[in-house]
Coordinates of C-alpha atoms and ligand atoms in Angstrom, one line a residue:
M1 CA 132.2 1.1 32.3
E2 CA 133.4 2.4 29.0
F3 CA 134.5 0.6 25.9
T4 CA 137.9 1.4 24.7
R5 CA 138.3 1.6 20.9
S6 CA 139.8 -1.8 20.7
H7 CA 137.0 -3.4 22.8
H8 CA 134.6 -1.8 20.4
W9 CA 136.4 -3.4 17.5
I10 CA 136.4 -6.9 19.0
F11 CA 132.8 -6.5 19.8
L12 CA 132.1 -5.7 16.1
V13 CA 134.1 -8.7 14.9
I14 CA 132.2 -11.0 17.3
L15 CA 128.9 -9.6 16.1
H16 CA 130.0 -10.0 12.5
L17 CA 131.1 -13.6 13.0
A18 CA 127.8 -14.4 14.9
G19 CA 125.9 -12.8 12.0
Y20 CA 127.9 -14.8 9.5
R21 CA 127.3 -18.0 11.4
F22 CA 123.6 -17.1 11.5
V23 CA 123.5 -16.8 7.8
M24 CA 125.4 -20.0 7.3
T25 CA 123.1 -22.1 9.6
S26 CA 119.8 -20.5 8.7
N27 CA 120.3 -20.5 5.0
P28 CA 122.5 -23.5 4.0
K29 CA 122.3 -25.2 0.7
P30 CA 119.2 -27.4 0.5
N31 CA 119.3 -31.1 0.1
F32 CA 117.5 -32.6 -2.9
V33 CA 115.7 -36.0 -2.9
L34 CA 114.2 -36.8 -6.2
M35 CA 112.1 -39.9 -6.5
I36 CA 111.3 -41.2 -10.0
A37 CA 108.8 -43.9 -10.7
D38 CA 108.9 -46.0 -13.9
D39 CA 105.8 -46.3 -16.2
F40 CA 103.6 -44.8 -13.5
G41 CA 100.3 -43.3 -14.7
I42 CA 98.9 -40.0 -13.5
G43 CA 95.6 -41.8 -13.0
D44 CA 97.1 -44.3 -10.5
I45 CA 97.4 -41.9 -7.6
G46 CA 95.0 -40.8 -4.9
C47 CA 95.8 -37.1 -5.0
Y48 CA 95.3 -37.1 -8.8
G49 CA 91.8 -38.4 -8.5
N50 CA 92.1 -42.2 -8.0
S51 CA 89.7 -43.2 -5.2
T52 CA 90.4 -46.9 -5.1
I53 CA 94.2 -47.2 -5.0
R54 CA 96.0 -46.3 -1.8
T55 CA 98.9 -43.9 -2.2
P56 CA 98.9 -42.1 1.2
N57 CA 102.6 -41.3 1.1
I58 CA 102.5 -39.6 -2.3
D59 CA 99.3 -37.8 -1.3
R60 CA 101.0 -36.6 1.9
L61 CA 103.8 -34.9 -0.2
A62 CA 101.1 -33.2 -2.3
I63 CA 99.3 -32.0 0.9
N64 CA 102.6 -30.6 2.2
G65 CA 103.6 -29.1 -1.1
V66 CA 102.8 -28.3 -4.6
K67 CA 101.1 -30.6 -7.0
L68 CA 101.7 -30.0 -10.7
T69 CA 98.9 -31.0 -13.0
Q70 CA 100.6 -30.3 -16.3
H71 CA 104.0 -31.8 -15.7
I72 CA 105.4 -33.1 -19.0
A73 CA 108.0 -35.7 -19.8
A74 CA 110.3 -35.0 -22.7
A75 CA 109.7 -38.4 -24.2
P76 CA 107.1 -41.2 -23.7
V77 CA 109.7 -44.0 -23.1
C78 CA 112.4 -44.5 -20.5
T79 CA 115.9 -43.8 -22.0
P80 CA 115.1 -40.6 -23.8
S81 CA 112.9 -39.2 -21.0
R82 CA 115.6 -39.9 -18.4
A83 CA 118.4 -38.5 -20.6
A84 CA 116.3 -35.3 -20.9
F85 CA 115.8 -35.2 -17.1
M86 CA 119.5 -35.6 -16.4
T87 CA 120.6 -33.1 -19.0
G88 CA 117.8 -30.5 -19.0
R89 CA 117.7 -30.9 -22.8
Y90 CA 115.4 -32.5 -25.4
P91 CA 116.9 -36.0 -25.9
I92 CA 117.5 -35.4 -29.6
R93 CA 120.2 -32.9 -28.5
S94 CA 122.2 -35.6 -26.9
G95 CA 121.4 -38.3 -29.4
M96 CA 119.5 -40.2 -26.8
D97 CA 116.3 -40.6 -28.8
S98 CA 115.7 -42.6 -32.0
G99 CA 112.7 -44.1 -33.7
E100 CA 114.7 -47.2 -34.4
S101 CA 114.9 -48.8 -31.0
R102 CA 113.6 -46.1 -28.7
V103 CA 115.3 -47.4 -25.5
L104 CA 118.6 -49.1 -24.7
Q105 CA 118.1 -52.8 -25.0
W106 CA 121.4 -54.3 -24.0
L107 CA 123.7 -53.4 -21.2
G108 CA 126.5 -54.7 -23.4
A109 CA 125.7 -52.2 -26.2
P110 CA 127.8 -49.1 -26.7
G111 CA 125.0 -46.5 -26.7
G112 CA 124.4 -44.2 -23.7
L113 CA 124.5 -40.7 -22.2
P114 CA 127.5 -39.2 -24.0
P115 CA 130.5 -38.2 -21.8
N116 CA 130.3 -34.6 -23.1
E117 CA 126.9 -34.1 -21.6
T118 CA 126.8 -32.3 -18.3
T119 CA 124.2 -33.5 -15.8
F120 CA 122.9 -31.3 -13.0
A121 CA 124.5 -33.8 -10.6
S122 CA 127.9 -32.9 -12.0
I123 CA 127.3 -29.2 -11.4
L124 CA 126.0 -29.9 -7.8
Q125 CA 129.0 -32.1 -7.1
K126 CA 131.3 -29.2 -8.0
Q127 CA 129.2 -27.1 -5.6
G128 CA 130.1 -29.4 -2.7
Y129 CA 127.1 -31.7 -2.8
S130 CA 127.3 -35.4 -2.0
T131 CA 125.5 -37.0 -4.9
G132 CA 123.9 -40.5 -4.9
F133 CA 121.9 -42.4 -7.5
I134 CA 120.0 -45.4 -6.3
G135 CA 117.9 -47.7 -8.5
K136 CA 117.4 -47.8 -12.3
W137 CA 119.8 -45.9 -14.5
H138 CA 119.1 -47.1 -18.1
L139 CA 121.4 -44.5 -19.7
G140 CA 124.2 -46.9 -20.8
A141 CA 127.3 -48.5 -19.4
N142 CA 130.4 -48.9 -21.6
C143 CA 131.9 -47.5 -24.8
E144 CA 134.9 -49.6 -25.8
S145 CA 135.6 -52.2 -23.2
S146 CA 133.7 -54.0 -20.5
N147 CA 134.9 -51.7 -17.8
D148 CA 135.5 -48.3 -19.2
H149 CA 132.2 -47.2 -17.6
C150 CA 131.9 -44.2 -19.9
H151 CA 128.1 -43.8 -19.4
H152 CA 128.1 -44.9 -15.8
P153 CA 126.4 -42.7 -13.1
L154 CA 129.9 -42.2 -11.5
K155 CA 131.1 -40.6 -14.7
H156 CA 128.0 -38.3 -14.8
G157 CA 128.3 -36.5 -11.5
F158 CA 127.4 -39.1 -8.9
D159 CA 129.7 -40.1 -6.0
Y160 CA 127.7 -43.1 -5.2
F161 CA 125.7 -45.5 -7.2
Y162 CA 123.7 -48.6 -6.2
G163 CA 121.2 -50.3 -8.4
T164 CA 120.8 -51.5 -11.9
P165 CA 122.7 -49.7 -14.7
F166 CA 120.0 -51.2 -17.0
S167 CA 116.3 -51.6 -16.3
L168 CA 113.8 -54.2 -15.1
F169 CA 112.6 -56.3 -18.0
H170 CA 110.4 -59.5 -18.1
D171 CA 113.6 -61.3 -18.9
C172 CA 114.9 -60.5 -15.4
K173 CA 112.3 -62.7 -13.7
P174 CA 113.4 -66.3 -13.6
G175 CA 111.0 -68.4 -15.5
G176 CA 109.2 -65.3 -16.6
I177 CA 107.9 -64.2 -20.0
R178 CA 110.5 -63.5 -22.6
E179 CA 110.5 -59.9 -23.8
L180 CA 113.5 -58.8 -25.8
D181 CA 113.8 -59.6 -29.5
V182 CA 111.4 -62.5 -29.1
H183 CA 110.7 -62.5 -32.9
I184 CA 114.3 -62.6 -33.8
E185 CA 115.0 -65.3 -31.3
A186 CA 112.1 -67.4 -32.7
K187 CA 113.5 -67.0 -36.2
L188 CA 117.0 -68.1 -35.1
K189 CA 115.5 -71.1 -33.3
L190 CA 113.5 -72.1 -36.4
L191 CA 116.6 -71.7 -38.6
T192 CA 118.7 -73.9 -36.2
Q193 CA 116.0 -76.6 -36.2
L194 CA 116.0 -76.5 -40.1
M195 CA 119.8 -76.8 -40.1
A196 CA 119.7 -79.7 -37.6
F197 CA 117.0 -81.4 -39.7
A198 CA 119.2 -81.0 -42.8
V199 CA 122.1 -82.6 -41.0
M200 CA 119.9 -85.5 -39.9
T201 CA 118.7 -86.0 -43.4
L202 CA 122.3 -86.2 -44.7
V203 CA 123.0 -88.8 -42.0
I204 CA 120.0 -90.9 -43.0
V205 CA 120.7 -90.6 -46.7
R206 CA 124.3 -91.7 -46.2
Y207 CA 123.7 -94.7 -43.9
S208 CA 120.8 -96.0 -45.9
N209 CA 123.2 -96.0 -48.8
M210 CA 120.8 -93.9 -51.0
L211 CA 123.6 -91.6 -52.0
T212 CA 127.3 -91.4 -51.3
I213 CA 127.8 -88.4 -49.0
S214 CA 131.2 -87.6 -47.6
R215 CA 131.6 -87.9 -43.8
N216 CA 133.4 -84.6 -43.7
L217 CA 130.3 -82.8 -45.2
I218 CA 128.2 -84.2 -42.4
L219 CA 130.8 -83.4 -39.8
Y220 CA 131.3 -79.8 -41.0
S221 CA 127.6 -79.1 -41.3
A222 CA 126.9 -80.5 -37.9
L223 CA 129.7 -78.4 -36.4
F224 CA 128.4 -75.3 -38.2
T225 CA 124.9 -76.0 -36.8
V226 CA 126.3 -76.3 -33.3
L227 CA 128.4 -73.2 -33.5
F228 CA 125.4 -71.3 -35.0
F229 CA 123.3 -72.4 -32.1
I230 CA 125.9 -71.5 -29.4
T231 CA 126.3 -68.0 -30.9
W232 CA 122.7 -67.0 -30.6
Y233 CA 121.9 -69.0 -27.5
L234 CA 124.8 -67.3 -25.7
K235 CA 123.1 -64.0 -26.4
Y236 CA 119.5 -64.9 -25.6
G237 CA 119.6 -67.9 -23.4
F238 CA 121.5 -66.1 -20.7
I239 CA 119.9 -62.7 -21.1
H240 CA 119.1 -62.3 -17.4
Y241 CA 122.8 -62.6 -16.7
W242 CA 123.6 -60.0 -19.3
N243 CA 121.0 -57.3 -18.6
C244 CA 119.8 -57.8 -15.1
I245 CA 122.6 -56.9 -12.7
I246 CA 123.1 -54.9 -9.5
M247 CA 126.2 -52.7 -9.1
R248 CA 127.5 -50.7 -6.2
N249 CA 129.7 -48.0 -7.8
Y250 CA 131.8 -49.9 -10.3
E251 CA 131.5 -53.3 -8.6
I252 CA 129.0 -55.9 -9.7
I253 CA 127.1 -57.1 -6.6
E254 CA 124.5 -59.4 -8.1
Q255 CA 124.6 -61.1 -11.5
P256 CA 121.9 -61.9 -12.2
M257 CA 120.0 -59.7 -9.8
K258 CA 117.7 -61.3 -7.2
V259 CA 114.6 -59.4 -8.2
E260 CA 112.6 -60.4 -5.1
R261 CA 114.9 -58.5 -2.7
T262 CA 115.7 -55.5 -4.9
A263 CA 113.0 -53.3 -3.5
S264 CA 114.1 -53.8 0.1
L265 CA 117.7 -53.1 -0.8
I266 CA 116.9 -49.9 -2.7
V267 CA 115.1 -48.5 0.3
R268 CA 117.9 -49.7 2.6
E269 CA 120.5 -48.0 0.4
A270 CA 118.5 -44.8 0.2
Q271 CA 118.1 -44.6 4.0
Q272 CA 121.8 -45.3 4.5
F273 CA 122.8 -42.6 2.0
I274 CA 120.6 -40.0 3.8
D275 CA 122.1 -41.0 7.2
R276 CA 125.7 -40.9 5.9
N277 CA 125.2 -37.5 4.4
K278 CA 122.9 -35.7 6.8
N279 CA 125.6 -33.2 7.7
A280 CA 126.4 -32.2 4.2
P281 CA 124.2 -30.8 1.4
F282 CA 123.3 -33.8 -0.7
L283 CA 121.5 -34.8 -3.9
L284 CA 119.8 -38.2 -3.8
I285 CA 118.0 -39.7 -6.8
V286 CA 115.9 -42.7 -6.0
S287 CA 114.9 -44.2 -9.3
F288 CA 112.4 -47.0 -8.6
L289 CA 112.1 -50.2 -10.7
H290 CA 108.4 -49.9 -9.8
V291 CA 106.0 -50.0 -11.5
H292 CA 107.6 -51.5 -14.6
T293 CA 106.9 -55.1 -15.6
P294 CA 107.4 -57.7 -14.4
M295 CA 105.3 -57.0 -11.3
I296 CA 107.6 -58.1 -8.5
T297 CA 106.0 -57.3 -5.2
T298 CA 107.0 -58.5 -1.7
K299 CA 104.7 -60.7 0.3
A300 CA 103.5 -57.9 2.5
F301 CA 101.8 -56.1 -0.4
T302 CA 100.7 -59.1 -2.6
G303 CA 97.0 -59.4 -3.0
K304 CA 96.4 -56.3 -0.9
S305 CA 95.2 -53.7 -3.4
K306 CA 91.9 -53.5 -5.3
H307 CA 93.8 -53.5 -8.6
G308 CA 95.5 -56.8 -8.9
I309 CA 99.2 -57.3 -9.4
Y310 CA 99.6 -53.8 -10.8
G311 CA 97.8 -52.1 -7.9
D312 CA 99.8 -54.2 -5.4
N313 CA 103.0 -53.0 -7.0
V314 CA 101.8 -49.3 -6.9
E315 CA 100.9 -49.6 -3.2
E316 CA 104.3 -51.1 -2.4
M317 CA 106.1 -48.3 -4.2
D318 CA 104.1 -45.8 -2.2
F319 CA 105.3 -47.5 1.0
M320 CA 108.9 -47.2 -0.2
I321 CA 108.4 -43.5 -0.8
G322 CA 107.0 -43.2 2.8
S323 CA 110.2 -45.0 4.1
V324 CA 112.5 -42.5 2.3
V325 CA 110.4 -39.5 3.5
N326 CA 110.4 -40.9 7.1
T327 CA 114.2 -41.1 7.0
I328 CA 114.5 -37.5 6.0
D329 CA 112.1 -36.5 8.8
N330 CA 113.8 -38.6 11.4
A331 CA 117.2 -37.0 10.5
G332 CA 115.6 -33.6 11.1
L333 CA 116.1 -32.6 7.5
E334 CA 112.5 -31.9 6.4
N335 CA 112.8 -28.1 6.4
N336 CA 116.0 -28.1 4.4
T337 CA 115.2 -30.7 1.9
M338 CA 113.4 -30.3 -1.4
I339 CA 111.5 -33.6 -2.2
Y340 CA 110.4 -34.2 -5.7
F341 CA 108.3 -37.1 -7.0
A342 CA 107.5 -37.8 -10.7
S343 CA 107.2 -40.6 -13.2
D344 CA 109.5 -40.9 -16.2
H345 CA 106.5 -41.1 -18.6
G346 CA 102.9 -42.2 -18.7
G347 CA 101.4 -45.6 -17.8
H348 CA 101.8 -48.5 -20.2
I349 CA 98.2 -49.2 -21.0
E350 CA 98.9 -52.2 -23.2
S351 CA 101.0 -54.0 -20.6
K352 CA 99.8 -57.5 -19.5
E353 CA 101.3 -60.3 -17.6
G354 CA 99.5 -63.3 -19.0
K355 CA 95.9 -62.2 -18.9
L356 CA 96.5 -59.8 -16.0
Q357 CA 96.7 -56.0 -16.3
A358 CA 100.3 -55.0 -15.6
G359 CA 100.3 -51.4 -16.8
G360 CA 99.2 -48.0 -15.5
W361 CA 96.2 -45.9 -16.0
N362 CA 96.5 -42.4 -17.3
G363 CA 93.1 -41.1 -16.1
I364 CA 91.2 -38.9 -18.5
Y365 CA 94.3 -38.6 -20.8
R366 CA 94.4 -40.3 -24.1
G367 CA 97.1 -42.9 -24.9
G368 CA 100.1 -43.9 -22.8
K369 CA 103.7 -45.0 -22.8
G370 CA 105.3 -44.9 -26.2
M371 CA 102.8 -42.6 -27.8
A372 CA 104.7 -39.3 -28.0
G373 CA 102.0 -36.8 -28.9
W374 CA 99.0 -38.1 -26.9
E375 CA 98.8 -36.7 -23.5
G376 CA 98.6 -40.0 -21.6
G377 CA 102.3 -40.8 -22.6
I378 CA 103.8 -37.6 -21.3
R379 CA 101.6 -36.0 -18.7
V380 CA 102.9 -37.3 -15.4
P381 CA 102.6 -36.7 -11.7
G382 CA 104.9 -34.0 -10.4
I383 CA 105.0 -33.1 -6.7
F384 CA 107.4 -30.8 -4.8
Q385 CA 107.7 -30.6 -1.0
W386 CA 109.9 -28.1 0.9
P387 CA 108.2 -26.8 4.0
G388 CA 108.7 -23.2 4.7
V389 CA 109.8 -22.4 1.2
I390 CA 107.3 -24.0 -1.1
P391 CA 103.6 -23.4 0.0
S392 CA 101.6 -26.4 1.0
N393 CA 98.5 -27.9 -0.5
V394 CA 98.7 -25.9 -3.8
E395 CA 97.9 -27.1 -7.2
I396 CA 99.5 -25.6 -10.3
D397 CA 98.1 -26.2 -13.8
E398 CA 100.9 -24.6 -15.8
P399 CA 103.0 -26.4 -18.4
T400 CA 106.2 -27.6 -16.7
S401 CA 108.7 -30.2 -17.7
L402 CA 110.9 -32.8 -16.1
M403 CA 113.7 -31.0 -17.8
D404 CA 113.0 -28.0 -15.4
I405 CA 114.6 -29.9 -12.5
Y406 CA 118.0 -29.1 -14.1
P407 CA 118.0 -25.3 -13.9
T408 CA 116.0 -25.3 -10.7
L409 CA 118.5 -27.4 -8.8
V410 CA 121.5 -25.8 -10.3
H411 CA 120.3 -22.4 -9.2
L412 CA 119.4 -23.5 -5.7
G413 CA 122.7 -25.3 -5.4
G414 CA 124.7 -22.2 -6.3
G415 CA 126.0 -23.4 -9.7
D416 CA 125.8 -21.9 -13.1
L417 CA 124.1 -23.4 -16.2
P418 CA 126.5 -24.5 -19.0
K419 CA 126.8 -21.6 -21.4
D420 CA 128.0 -23.6 -24.4
R421 CA 124.7 -25.5 -25.0
I422 CA 121.0 -25.0 -25.0
I423 CA 119.1 -26.0 -21.8
D424 CA 115.5 -26.5 -22.6
G425 CA 114.3 -26.6 -18.9
R426 CA 113.3 -23.5 -16.9
D427 CA 113.8 -22.6 -13.3
L428 CA 110.6 -23.6 -11.5
M429 CA 111.2 -21.7 -8.2
P430 CA 109.3 -18.5 -9.2
L431 CA 106.3 -20.7 -10.1
L432 CA 106.5 -23.0 -7.1
T433 CA 106.9 -20.1 -4.6
K434 CA 104.0 -18.2 -6.4
K435 CA 106.2 -15.3 -7.3
T436 CA 104.8 -15.7 -10.8
A437 CA 101.5 -17.2 -12.0
H438 CA 102.7 -18.5 -15.3
S439 CA 105.4 -21.0 -16.3
E440 CA 108.1 -19.8 -18.6
H441 CA 107.3 -22.5 -21.2
E442 CA 105.5 -21.1 -24.2
F443 CA 106.1 -24.1 -26.4
L444 CA 106.9 -27.7 -25.7
F445 CA 107.9 -30.1 -28.4
H446 CA 106.7 -33.7 -28.3
Y447 CA 109.1 -36.0 -30.1
C448 CA 108.8 -39.7 -30.9
G449 CA 112.3 -40.7 -31.8
F450 CA 113.6 -38.2 -34.4
L451 CA 110.1 -37.3 -35.5
L452 CA 108.3 -34.3 -34.1
H453 CA 104.8 -35.7 -33.4
A454 CA 103.2 -32.8 -31.6
V455 CA 103.6 -29.3 -30.3
R456 CA 102.0 -27.6 -27.3
W457 CA 101.5 -23.9 -27.2
H458 CA 100.8 -22.1 -24.0
Q459 CA 99.3 -18.9 -25.2
K460 CA 100.4 -16.3 -22.7
E461 CA 97.7 -13.6 -23.3
S462 CA 94.7 -15.9 -23.1
G463 CA 96.1 -18.7 -21.0
A464 CA 94.8 -21.2 -23.5
I465 CA 96.8 -24.4 -24.2
W466 CA 96.8 -25.6 -27.8
K467 CA 98.2 -28.8 -29.1
A468 CA 98.9 -29.7 -32.7
H469 CA 99.5 -33.3 -33.8
Y470 CA 101.5 -33.8 -37.0
V471 CA 101.9 -37.5 -36.5
T472 CA 99.9 -40.0 -34.4
P473 CA 100.3 -43.7 -33.9
V474 CA 97.7 -46.0 -35.4
F475 CA 96.1 -48.0 -32.6
F476 CA 95.7 -51.7 -33.2
P477 CA 93.4 -53.5 -33.2
E478 CA 91.3 -50.8 -34.6
G479 CA 89.2 -48.9 -32.1
A480 CA 91.6 -49.8 -29.3
V481 CA 93.2 -47.1 -27.2
G482 CA 96.8 -48.5 -27.6
C483 CA 98.9 -50.7 -29.8
Y484 CA 98.0 -54.0 -28.2
D485 CA 99.7 -56.2 -30.8
R486 CA 103.2 -55.0 -29.9
I487 CA 105.2 -53.9 -26.8
V488 CA 105.0 -50.2 -27.6
C489 CA 103.6 -48.2 -30.5
A490 CA 105.9 -47.2 -33.4
C491 CA 107.1 -43.6 -34.1
E492 CA 107.3 -43.9 -37.9
G493 CA 106.5 -46.1 -40.9
D494 CA 103.2 -47.6 -41.8
R495 CA 102.1 -47.7 -38.1
V496 CA 101.7 -43.9 -37.8
L497 CA 99.4 -41.4 -39.5
H498 CA 100.7 -38.1 -40.9
H499 CA 98.2 -35.3 -40.5
D500 CA 98.0 -32.6 -43.1
P501 CA 96.4 -30.4 -42.0
P502 CA 97.5 -31.2 -38.4
L503 CA 95.0 -32.2 -35.7
L504 CA 94.5 -29.3 -33.4
F505 CA 93.1 -29.5 -29.9
E506 CA 92.4 -26.9 -27.3
L507 CA 93.9 -28.8 -24.5
S508 CA 92.7 -26.4 -21.8
A509 CA 89.1 -27.0 -22.8
D510 CA 89.5 -30.6 -24.0
P511 CA 92.2 -32.3 -21.9
S512 CA 91.2 -35.8 -23.3
E513 CA 91.9 -34.7 -26.8
S514 CA 88.6 -35.9 -28.0
S515 CA 87.4 -33.3 -30.5
P516 CA 89.9 -31.8 -33.0
L517 CA 89.1 -28.3 -34.1
D518 CA 87.7 -27.7 -37.6
P519 CA 90.6 -26.5 -39.9
H520 CA 88.2 -24.2 -41.7
V521 CA 87.0 -22.3 -38.6
D522 CA 88.9 -19.7 -36.6
P523 CA 91.1 -19.8 -34.6
Y524 CA 92.6 -22.9 -36.3
K525 CA 94.7 -21.0 -38.8
T526 CA 96.1 -18.4 -36.4
V527 CA 97.1 -20.9 -33.9
L528 CA 98.6 -23.2 -36.4
N529 CA 100.6 -20.4 -38.0
R530 CA 102.0 -19.4 -34.6
I531 CA 103.0 -23.0 -33.9
K532 CA 104.6 -23.4 -37.3
M533 CA 106.8 -20.4 -36.7
A534 CA 107.8 -21.8 -33.3
V535 CA 108.7 -25.1 -34.9
A536 CA 110.9 -23.4 -37.5
E537 CA 112.7 -21.5 -34.7
H538 CA 113.1 -24.6 -32.6
Q539 CA 114.4 -26.7 -35.5
K540 CA 117.1 -24.1 -36.1
T541 CA 118.5 -24.9 -32.7
V542 CA 118.7 -28.6 -33.2
S543 CA 122.0 -29.8 -34.6
E544 CA 123.0 -33.3 -35.7
V545 CA 124.7 -35.4 -33.1
P546 CA 125.8 -39.1 -33.1
V547 CA 122.7 -41.2 -32.5
Q548 CA 123.3 -43.2 -29.3
I549 CA 120.4 -45.7 -29.5
S550 CA 120.5 -46.5 -33.2
R551 CA 119.9 -50.1 -34.1
L552 CA 123.7 -50.7 -34.4
N553 CA 124.4 -49.1 -31.1
N554 CA 121.8 -51.3 -29.5
L555 CA 123.4 -54.5 -30.6
W556 CA 125.0 -56.7 -27.9
R557 CA 128.8 -56.8 -27.9
P558 CA 130.2 -59.6 -25.7
W559 CA 133.3 -57.5 -25.1
L560 CA 131.3 -54.6 -23.6
Q561 CA 129.4 -56.9 -21.3
P562 CA 129.8 -56.1 -17.6
C563 CA 130.8 -59.4 -16.1
C564 CA 131.8 -60.3 -12.5
G565 CA 133.6 -63.4 -13.6
I566 CA 135.5 -64.4 -16.7
F567 CA 133.2 -64.0 -19.7
P568 CA 131.0 -65.9 -20.4
F569 CA 131.0 -67.2 -16.8
C570 CA 129.4 -64.2 -15.2
W571 CA 127.6 -64.9 -12.0
C572 CA 128.0 -63.6 -8.5
D573 CA 126.1 -62.7 -5.4
K574 CA 128.0 -60.4 -3.0
E575 CA 125.0 -59.1 -1.3
D576 CA 125.3 -60.3 2.3
S577 CA 121.8 -59.6 3.3
N578 CA 118.8 -61.8 2.6
V579 CA 116.4 -59.0 3.5
T580 CA 113.0 -59.4 1.9
E581 CA 110.9 -57.0 4.0
I582 CA 111.0 -53.4 3.0
P583 CA 112.4 -51.3 5.8
E584 CA 110.1 -48.6 7.2
Ligands
NAG601 C1 92.8 -46.3 -10.2 O1 93.9 -47.0 -10.6 C2 93.7 -48.3 -11.1 C3 95.0 -49.0 -11.4 O2 95.7 -48.4 -12.5 C4 92.8 -48.3 -12.3 O3 92.5 -49.6 -12.8 C5 91.5 -47.5 -12.0 O4 90.7 -47.4 -13.1 C6 91.8 -46.2 -11.4 N1 90.6 -45.6 -10.9 C7 90.2 -44.3 -11.2 C8 88.9 -43.8 -10.6 O5 90.9 -43.6 -11.8
NAG602 C1 110.2 -27.4 10.4 O1 109.5 -26.2 10.4 C2 108.3 -26.2 11.1 C3 107.5 -24.9 10.9 O2 108.3 -23.8 11.0 C4 108.5 -26.5 12.6 O3 107.3 -26.7 13.3 C5 109.3 -27.8 12.7 O4 109.6 -28.1 14.0 C6 110.6 -27.7 11.8 N1 111.2 -29.0 11.9 C7 112.5 -29.2 12.2 C8 113.1 -30.6 12.2 O5 113.2 -28.2 12.5

């Protein structure tokens, strides 16, 4: 039999279509599942060298993928680090860092991720991705009214949000320790007591006929005292209603949140999101409330670890990670999904609950949460798994940043980086797929608020890593390894030391930053000069922007308060489920 010309043509078209289909199905856009822990130390994990804590699910990701051992957060506290992660830029570029209050402290405050910042989620959304954010946001809520949602995840590239727009704080746990503004509150309380005492004195003086005092004076001062009390008590007395809420998209589901079931609901939501979107490319961020204080752990994990309430909480989070990974596997998506796990910054070494240790461990690294320059606050776990694309069981000790997620995902998702702004992150795929041996980062700048505390130089020729500290926090009490007399160390003022000449460490030889180099001996001068030039170059690229988390922008405004009733009567529980067990 002979093909006619037209048969031939049809045959070619069929071949072409088949080929096209082949390309479409064998090389579709990958899914992204990014899991971010809160305050989790690099020393808290089995695959990073901890032999007594059990993290089999995190370890499994590392065995099946790439483990980064020099993965650096752009800031040592939540809000700025997360802002940098979402925008691929140092937080000072978006106004999301400040030495004044460091993190957002009220959901009813106007600060937050500015509407003109473009997250990688926004870019992926335009590339056809379904985008979900589940868990802790902590990048702001409203700008001008209680429901303009200007900083909300749904305004920053996500189709779906479930979780707390704020964070977990001690104040969220009923009957727990008070955390926010405790000193201010104590002063206000004392002032109220003094005022009440004065009113009582007036009453006694009047009725014992010692002096003639007008009734109105007594009435007005009593009224003033009561109003004064109501004003501050409204703010602090109901703090768990104001800050601790759960939202689904724009709807408030729990106010206050029921902390004991949040872990289970986060896993349930993540699993449902994956199941709903398994036929489309999707981006899912699971941002755990673990292992931030207060330690809230379900019964199944309580008392099970070798490291008290903190260890229990870590092992529970590991189980949650396993549940999410299992869902991906069960949906048959493992070969087409890039999974990433990291922590927003280092472990909070000072953190205690009563007398119990409630903060993480940063292994051999000095310092922790809140201490910009010291390695313990910024060197975090970073693991990638993508079978068939990223090799398995590989360790990479090159400087990388959480900001790198931005360009990496944008490229993989087929989008373009914004051209009108600086993106500080670098595409990680060449490094992860071993196409190149070195990361693109030559310098990383370690800020604490507005102040540049330290700079890391990755010397390309020699491979050496240097770190210069211009400012370091003063640990208190003296000799301690953290600032145990306050929640987190300060960035500026009399609680930091300015070093001139700067402290210089050869990080590649001295990862614990224990012996600074002698300024009079080479190569101190050469290294410092090179770093100085880089700082000058970098500073030219930093422009002034409105500060989002200034003291003023961190003040509670009742009219910005998300409220599921009529303010100040804000309480609701629309969560039908009473699940307390974490789904597998
Ligand atoms: C393992 O982690 C726990 C909890 O943070 C910590 O107390 C312990 O010192 C760590 N052990 C090692 C060997 O790093
Ligand atoms: C993923 O790839 C591996 C290795 O090629 C293969 O054994 C496995 O069956 C794949 N899984 C799925 C769900 O296709």
